[in-house]
Amino acid sequence: MSYSNPLHPASVPSSSQVYSLSAPAKFALPNRRRVPQRAFAPKHGPSQNPQPTIYYDYPGFQHQGVPMQAFGASEPAIAGAKDAVFTKPGVTRITFHILASSHFLWPGYPQVEWYRSVEVTTRTGPLTRAQLGYVVVGNYMRFIEKTQYESINAAERHWKVGADGIRLENLVILSVWNTYENSWQAEIAVDL
């Protein structure tokens, strides 16, 4: 199953733009906020044929996301959990980014880089939406473990991660989108 968003065609802005992929819908929870992010696009421009965005929602909801803590269950009750993703022929590995110096910025930590190569096929075929969700959660868990000891810009202290700031249980996966070639980034919200 593919989730398309007619309000936002599959394009990538320049690396200097703050980017939100999902429609500017209100969240059902008043304390949920998107994490402002910059999308990676090299100087020569965005991908010519980006792959479809992979959305995360509970059945019956749209653009609300799924809390990362829901992936602690053996079978998260998310819409399209068993749908295969990365079905484009030849795609076996992607680079997943949270931060990469000036390309991807978690607010307040421009000095931290986070990108990992991720295998997107298993012996039974492409990852499912739920399996990719577990990959995203695992990367954010390790990112928080690393970044909590880094200094944060004073003006963005409200984005601090770790025990005395934003924790994994505060994070919500909205989507995973193709920023450039094999580079992918998750759109994240925070429940404050």
Tab-separated table of C-alpha atoms in Angstrom:
chain	number	residue	atom	x	y	z
A	1	MET	CA	0.000	0.000	0.000
A	2	SER	CA	1.384	3.426	-0.888
A	3	TYR	CA	0.486	6.630	0.915
A	4	SER	CA	0.759	9.644	-1.357
A	5	ASN	CA	0.301	13.242	-0.330
A	6	PRO	CA	-1.239	15.369	-3.095
A	7	LEU	CA	-0.458	18.562	-1.166
A	8	HIS	CA	3.283	17.885	-1.315
A	9	PRO	CA	4.655	16.354	-4.493
A	10	ALA	CA	7.801	14.230	-4.304
A	11	SER	CA	10.409	16.978	-4.439
A	12	VAL	CA	13.256	18.031	-2.205
A	13	PRO	CA	14.039	21.640	-1.291
A	14	SER	CA	17.499	23.086	-1.123
A	15	SER	CA	19.637	22.232	1.885
A	16	SER	CA	19.065	25.696	3.329
A	17	GLN	CA	15.315	25.276	3.708
A	18	VAL	CA	13.639	23.955	6.832
A	19	TYR	CA	11.552	21.095	5.551
A	20	SER	CA	8.358	19.444	6.643
A	21	LEU	CA	7.129	16.707	4.369
A	22	SER	CA	3.706	16.045	5.838
A	23	ALA	CA	0.721	18.228	5.104
A	24	PRO	CA	0.485	21.123	7.555
A	25	ALA	CA	-2.338	19.369	9.377
A	26	LYS	CA	-2.968	19.906	13.047
A	27	PHE	CA	-1.975	17.110	15.324
A	28	ALA	CA	-4.747	15.510	17.366
A	29	LEU	CA	-2.540	15.928	20.445
A	30	PRO	CA	-1.999	19.616	21.308
A	31	ASN	CA	1.461	18.988	22.790
A	32	ARG	CA	2.910	17.363	19.615
A	33	ARG	CA	5.404	19.440	17.584
A	34	ARG	CA	7.400	18.650	14.440
A	35	VAL	CA	11.168	18.695	14.769
A	36	PRO	CA	12.406	21.316	12.283
A	37	GLN	CA	14.862	19.698	9.879
A	38	ARG	CA	16.899	20.522	6.828
A	39	ALA	CA	16.809	18.182	3.865
A	40	PHE	CA	19.995	17.021	2.227
A	41	ALA	CA	20.301	18.013	-1.419
A	42	PRO	CA	23.765	18.292	-2.985
A	43	LYS	CA	24.713	21.420	-4.892
A	44	HIS	CA	23.832	19.775	-8.198
A	45	GLY	CA	20.209	19.338	-7.091
A	46	PRO	CA	17.748	16.774	-5.811
A	47	SER	CA	17.231	13.248	-7.096
A	48	GLN	CA	15.455	13.039	-10.425
A	49	ASN	CA	13.286	10.096	-9.354
A	50	PRO	CA	12.824	10.070	-5.585
A	51	GLN	CA	11.192	7.005	-4.130
A	52	PRO	CA	7.782	7.325	-2.477
A	53	THR	CA	7.624	8.589	1.080
A	54	ILE	CA	6.843	5.956	3.712
A	55	TYR	CA	4.229	7.239	6.166
A	56	TYR	CA	3.552	6.049	9.712
A	57	ASP	CA	0.086	6.234	11.253
A	58	TYR	CA	-2.352	4.181	13.249
A	59	PRO	CA	-5.275	2.753	11.224
A	60	GLY	CA	-7.872	5.449	10.580
A	61	PHE	CA	-5.490	8.373	11.146
A	62	GLN	CA	-3.537	10.498	8.706
A	63	HIS	CA	-0.365	12.544	9.319
A	64	GLN	CA	-0.424	11.928	13.085
A	65	GLY	CA	2.530	9.551	13.258
A	66	VAL	CA	3.321	6.643	15.561
A	67	PRO	CA	5.170	7.057	18.881
A	68	MET	CA	8.540	5.317	18.852
A	69	GLN	CA	7.601	3.492	22.046
A	70	ALA	CA	4.920	1.603	20.043
A	71	PHE	CA	7.767	-0.289	18.375
A	72	GLY	CA	8.561	-1.985	21.680
A	73	ALA	CA	5.640	-4.321	20.993
A	74	SER	CA	6.283	-7.447	18.966
A	75	GLU	CA	3.716	-6.389	16.353
A	76	PRO	CA	2.999	-2.642	16.291
A	77	ALA	CA	-0.608	-1.901	15.342
A	78	ILE	CA	0.253	0.578	12.595
A	79	ALA	CA	-1.405	1.096	9.232
A	80	GLY	CA	0.313	-1.014	6.580
A	81	ALA	CA	2.686	-2.660	9.094
A	82	LYS	CA	3.306	-5.639	6.799
A	83	ASP	CA	3.564	-3.638	3.568
A	84	ALA	CA	6.908	-4.116	1.824
A	85	VAL	CA	8.907	-0.907	1.394
A	86	PHE	CA	11.964	-0.336	-0.801
A	87	THR	CA	10.486	-2.487	-3.551
A	88	LYS	CA	12.291	-0.632	-6.342
A	89	PRO	CA	14.553	-3.141	-8.161
A	90	GLY	CA	18.190	-2.988	-7.115
A	91	VAL	CA	17.648	-1.185	-3.802
A	92	THR	CA	19.341	-3.265	-1.115
A	93	ARG	CA	21.000	-0.650	1.078
A	94	ILE	CA	20.253	2.955	2.034
A	95	THR	CA	22.007	5.599	4.111
A	96	PHE	CA	19.810	6.705	6.998
A	97	HIS	CA	20.508	10.227	8.311
A	98	ILE	CA	19.564	11.987	11.510
A	99	LEU	CA	22.395	14.516	11.436
A	100	ALA	CA	25.344	15.088	9.185
A	101	SER	CA	26.996	18.370	10.123
A	102	SER	CA	25.518	21.119	7.945
A	103	HIS	CA	23.148	18.833	6.010
A	104	PHE	CA	20.832	17.510	8.726
A	105	LEU	CA	20.368	19.431	11.915
A	106	TRP	CA	18.690	18.273	15.065
A	107	PRO	CA	18.136	21.724	16.558
A	108	GLY	CA	20.970	22.787	18.834
A	109	TYR	CA	23.560	20.178	17.810
A	110	PRO	CA	25.241	21.315	14.575
A	111	GLN	CA	28.476	19.564	15.612
A	112	VAL	CA	26.964	16.060	15.760
A	113	GLU	CA	26.878	13.770	12.730
A	114	TRP	CA	24.672	10.699	12.438
A	115	TYR	CA	24.313	8.594	9.353
A	116	ARG	CA	24.277	4.845	9.053
A	117	SER	CA	24.186	2.410	6.176
A	118	VAL	CA	21.094	0.220	6.487
A	119	GLU	CA	20.355	-3.081	4.762
A	120	VAL	CA	16.776	-2.835	3.423
A	121	THR	CA	16.315	-6.399	2.281
A	122	THR	CA	16.117	-9.599	4.284
A	123	ARG	CA	16.367	-13.193	3.117
A	124	THR	CA	12.569	-13.082	2.655
A	125	GLY	CA	12.482	-9.819	0.656
A	126	PRO	CA	12.280	-6.064	1.235
A	127	LEU	CA	11.789	-4.659	4.734
A	128	THR	CA	8.221	-4.051	5.832
A	129	ARG	CA	6.986	-0.694	7.133
A	130	ALA	CA	7.134	-2.086	10.698
A	131	GLN	CA	10.685	-3.425	10.228
A	132	LEU	CA	11.826	-0.037	8.897
A	133	GLY	CA	10.168	1.570	11.934
A	134	TYR	CA	12.324	-0.614	14.198
A	135	VAL	CA	15.418	0.534	12.247
A	136	VAL	CA	14.440	4.188	12.725
A	137	VAL	CA	13.791	3.676	16.444
A	138	GLY	CA	17.128	1.898	16.895
A	139	ASN	CA	18.972	4.737	15.183
A	140	TYR	CA	17.266	7.397	17.289
A	141	MET	CA	18.000	5.407	20.453
A	142	ARG	CA	21.709	5.314	19.612
A	143	PHE	CA	21.653	8.963	18.471
A	144	ILE	CA	20.220	10.046	21.846
A	145	GLU	CA	22.758	7.884	23.706
A	146	LYS	CA	25.580	9.634	21.828
A	147	THR	CA	24.221	13.174	21.724
A	148	GLN	CA	23.036	13.535	25.340
A	149	TYR	CA	26.644	14.278	26.389
A	150	GLU	CA	27.214	16.919	23.707
A	151	SER	CA	26.899	20.635	24.374
A	152	ILE	CA	23.797	22.312	22.982
A	153	ASN	CA	23.355	25.857	21.712
A	154	ALA	CA	21.774	27.871	24.536
A	155	ALA	CA	19.123	29.376	22.228
A	156	GLU	CA	17.860	25.866	21.361
A	157	ARG	CA	18.046	24.288	24.814
A	158	HIS	CA	14.404	23.147	24.528
A	159	TRP	CA	15.618	20.597	21.897
A	160	LYS	CA	18.115	18.988	24.309
A	161	VAL	CA	18.091	15.197	24.148
A	162	GLY	CA	18.791	12.735	26.965
A	163	ALA	CA	17.613	12.040	30.502
A	164	ASP	CA	17.095	15.732	31.258
A	165	GLY	CA	15.562	16.548	27.877
A	166	ILE	CA	13.791	14.837	24.991
A	167	ARG	CA	13.862	11.057	25.377
A	168	LEU	CA	12.999	8.262	22.972
A	169	GLU	CA	9.524	7.922	24.506
A	170	ASN	CA	8.830	11.557	23.469
A	171	LEU	CA	9.553	10.920	19.772
A	172	VAL	CA	6.991	10.149	17.064
A	173	ILE	CA	7.749	8.832	13.548
A	174	LEU	CA	5.721	10.722	10.931
A	175	SER	CA	7.428	9.468	7.772
A	176	VAL	CA	10.656	8.315	6.196
A	177	TRP	CA	11.513	10.079	2.964
A	178	ASN	CA	14.066	9.890	0.200
A	179	THR	CA	16.134	13.091	0.372
A	180	TYR	CA	18.683	12.245	-2.320
A	181	GLU	CA	19.711	9.098	-4.225
A	182	ASN	CA	20.034	6.430	-1.491
A	183	SER	CA	19.857	8.939	1.394
A	184	TRP	CA	16.782	8.782	3.614
A	185	GLN	CA	15.637	10.817	6.576
A	186	ALA	CA	12.828	10.409	9.084
A	187	GLU	CA	10.372	13.199	9.743
A	188	ILE	CA	9.927	13.260	13.497
A	189	ALA	CA	7.611	14.962	15.971
A	190	VAL	CA	8.037	15.384	19.721
A	191	ASP	CA	5.354	14.978	22.375
A	192	LEU	CA	6.214	17.628	24.945
